[in-house]
mmCIF file of C-alpha atoms in Angstrom:
data_model
loop_
_atom_site.group_PDB
_atom_site.id
_atom_site.type_symbol
_atom_site.label_atom_id
_atom_site.label_comp_id
_atom_site.label_asym_id
_atom_site.label_seq_id
_atom_site.Cartn_x
_atom_site.Cartn_y
_atom_site.Cartn_z
ATOM 1 C CA MET A 1 79.904 176.676 100.641
ATOM 2 C CA ALA A 2 81.225 179.141 98.075
ATOM 3 C CA THR A 3 83.969 177.488 97.468
ATOM 4 C CA ASP A 4 84.565 175.105 94.141
ATOM 5 C CA THR A 5 85.438 171.647 94.705
ATOM 6 C CA TYR A 6 87.809 169.865 92.353
ATOM 7 C CA ILE A 7 86.310 166.290 91.291
ATOM 8 C CA PRO A 8 88.747 164.001 89.334
ATOM 9 C CA ARG A 9 87.782 162.864 85.988
ATOM 10 C CA ARG A 10 89.902 159.633 85.878
ATOM 11 C CA LEU A 11 91.367 157.926 88.899
ATOM 12 C CA ASP A 12 93.097 155.002 87.217
ATOM 13 C CA ASP A 13 95.368 156.868 84.974
ATOM 14 C CA GLN A 14 98.882 155.675 84.566
ATOM 15 C CA TRP A 15 101.794 157.408 86.635
ATOM 16 C CA LYS A 16 103.364 160.281 84.669
ATOM 17 C CA ILE A 17 106.678 162.024 84.671
ATOM 18 C CA GLY A 18 105.944 165.160 83.465
ATOM 19 C CA PHE A 19 103.906 164.743 80.571
ATOM 20 C CA TRP A 20 105.103 161.144 79.580
ATOM 21 C CA ASP A 21 103.559 157.828 80.942
ATOM 22 C CA MET A 22 105.972 156.180 83.485
ATOM 23 C CA ASP A 23 106.880 153.115 81.129
ATOM 24 C CA VAL A 24 107.760 155.669 78.280
ATOM 25 C CA ALA A 25 109.981 157.882 80.192
ATOM 26 C CA MET A 26 111.742 154.866 82.290
ATOM 27 C CA PRO A 27 114.137 153.867 79.268
ATOM 28 C CA VAL A 28 115.298 157.879 78.999
ATOM 29 C CA LEU A 29 115.803 157.877 82.720
ATOM 30 C CA PHE A 30 117.573 154.636 83.124
ATOM 31 C CA ALA A 31 120.086 155.826 80.124
ATOM 32 C CA ILE A 32 120.684 158.915 81.992
ATOM 33 C CA PHE A 33 121.763 157.261 84.758
ATOM 34 C CA VAL A 34 124.049 154.706 82.846
ATOM 35 C CA GLY A 35 125.608 157.390 80.958
ATOM 36 C CA TRP A 36 126.162 159.331 84.496
ATOM 37 C CA LEU A 37 127.884 156.290 85.801
ATOM 38 C CA ALA A 38 130.274 156.225 82.467
ATOM 39 C CA GLY A 39 131.598 159.135 83.623
ATOM 40 C CA THR A 40 132.204 160.811 80.380
ATOM 41 C CA ARG A 41 130.636 163.332 77.915
ATOM 42 C CA THR A 42 130.639 161.204 75.093
ATOM 43 C CA ALA A 43 129.208 157.821 76.829
ATOM 44 C CA PHE A 44 126.388 160.239 78.519
ATOM 45 C CA CYS A 45 125.246 161.456 74.866
ATOM 46 C CA ILE A 46 125.273 158.299 73.592
ATOM 47 C CA CYS A 47 123.416 156.616 76.409
ATOM 48 C CA VAL A 48 120.859 159.370 76.468
ATOM 49 C CA ALA A 49 120.008 159.152 72.354
ATOM 50 C CA ILE A 50 119.831 155.259 73.077
ATOM 51 C CA GLY A 51 117.394 155.736 76.062
ATOM 52 C CA ILE A 52 115.451 158.653 73.692
ATOM 53 C CA THR A 53 115.626 156.320 70.857
ATOM 54 C CA ILE A 54 114.038 153.272 72.800
ATOM 55 C CA SER A 55 111.110 155.447 74.215
ATOM 56 C CA ARG A 56 110.178 156.575 70.898
ATOM 57 C CA LYS A 57 109.725 153.123 69.492
ATOM 58 C CA LEU A 58 108.213 152.211 72.783
ATOM 59 C CA SER A 59 105.650 154.688 72.744
ATOM 60 C CA LYS A 60 104.816 154.153 68.703
ATOM 61 C CA VAL A 61 104.576 150.226 69.631
ATOM 62 C CA LYS A 62 101.736 150.756 72.464
ATOM 63 C CA ALA A 63 100.063 153.839 70.693
ATOM 64 C CA ASP A 64 96.869 152.159 69.828
ATOM 65 C CA LYS A 65 97.093 149.780 72.430
ATOM 66 C CA HIS A 66 95.832 149.205 75.961
ATOM 67 C CA GLU A 67 97.402 151.272 78.722
ATOM 68 C CA ALA A 68 98.849 148.541 80.186
ATOM 69 C CA TYR A 69 100.280 146.701 77.022
ATOM 70 C CA VAL A 70 103.944 147.053 78.682
ATOM 71 C CA LEU A 71 102.726 145.375 81.665
ATOM 72 C CA HIS A 72 101.041 142.729 79.807
ATOM 73 C CA TRP A 73 104.101 142.035 77.440
ATOM 74 C CA MET A 74 106.490 141.807 80.754
ATOM 75 C CA TYR A 75 104.276 139.434 82.171
ATOM 76 C CA TRP A 76 104.030 137.218 79.208
ATOM 77 C CA TRP A 77 107.596 137.230 77.649
ATOM 78 C CA LEU A 78 109.980 138.032 81.017
ATOM 79 C CA PRO A 79 110.872 135.145 83.108
ATOM 80 C CA CYS A 80 109.111 134.619 86.168
ATOM 81 C CA THR A 81 110.615 135.651 89.774
ATOM 82 C CA PRO A 82 109.414 135.613 92.710
ATOM 83 C CA LEU A 83 108.730 139.642 92.578
ATOM 84 C CA THR A 84 106.604 139.252 89.236
ATOM 85 C CA ALA A 85 104.525 136.276 90.054
ATOM 86 C CA LEU A 86 101.016 136.561 90.627
ATOM 87 C CA ALA A 87 99.307 134.455 93.123
ATOM 88 C CA SER A 88 96.088 134.481 91.198
ATOM 89 C CA THR A 89 96.648 133.856 87.674
ATOM 90 C CA PRO A 90 98.929 131.021 86.054
ATOM 91 C CA PRO A 91 102.546 131.160 85.305
ATOM 92 C CA SER A 92 103.261 132.869 82.197
ATOM 93 C CA HIS A 93 104.891 129.322 80.598
ATOM 94 C CA CYS A 94 101.635 127.609 80.832
ATOM 95 C CA ARG A 95 99.862 128.850 77.324
ATOM 96 C CA ARG A 96 96.841 126.803 77.445
ATOM 97 C CA MET A 97 94.056 126.756 79.979
ATOM 98 C CA ILE A 98 91.333 124.179 80.765
ATOM 99 C CA GLY A 99 88.271 125.043 81.504
#
């Protein structure tokens, strides 16, 4: 065959929006949405600035950690709901495991 075949190097990469990971881009996108709902330019600019600040802090926190650090943090520190509960792991409020 004369055509080149593309072989992906990484299959388990996180989802990306442009160059940013999804968990870093979401605060900015949420802030843009909230600013748009506010209806004024001043509120929009303030919300976008807050979103950019939060996303920069988040990217600095997860810089030297595992790729799924934010998901792990959310599992242990956010309340358990039927949508976020995992069947194969203990609830997040059970900190001591026997065995």
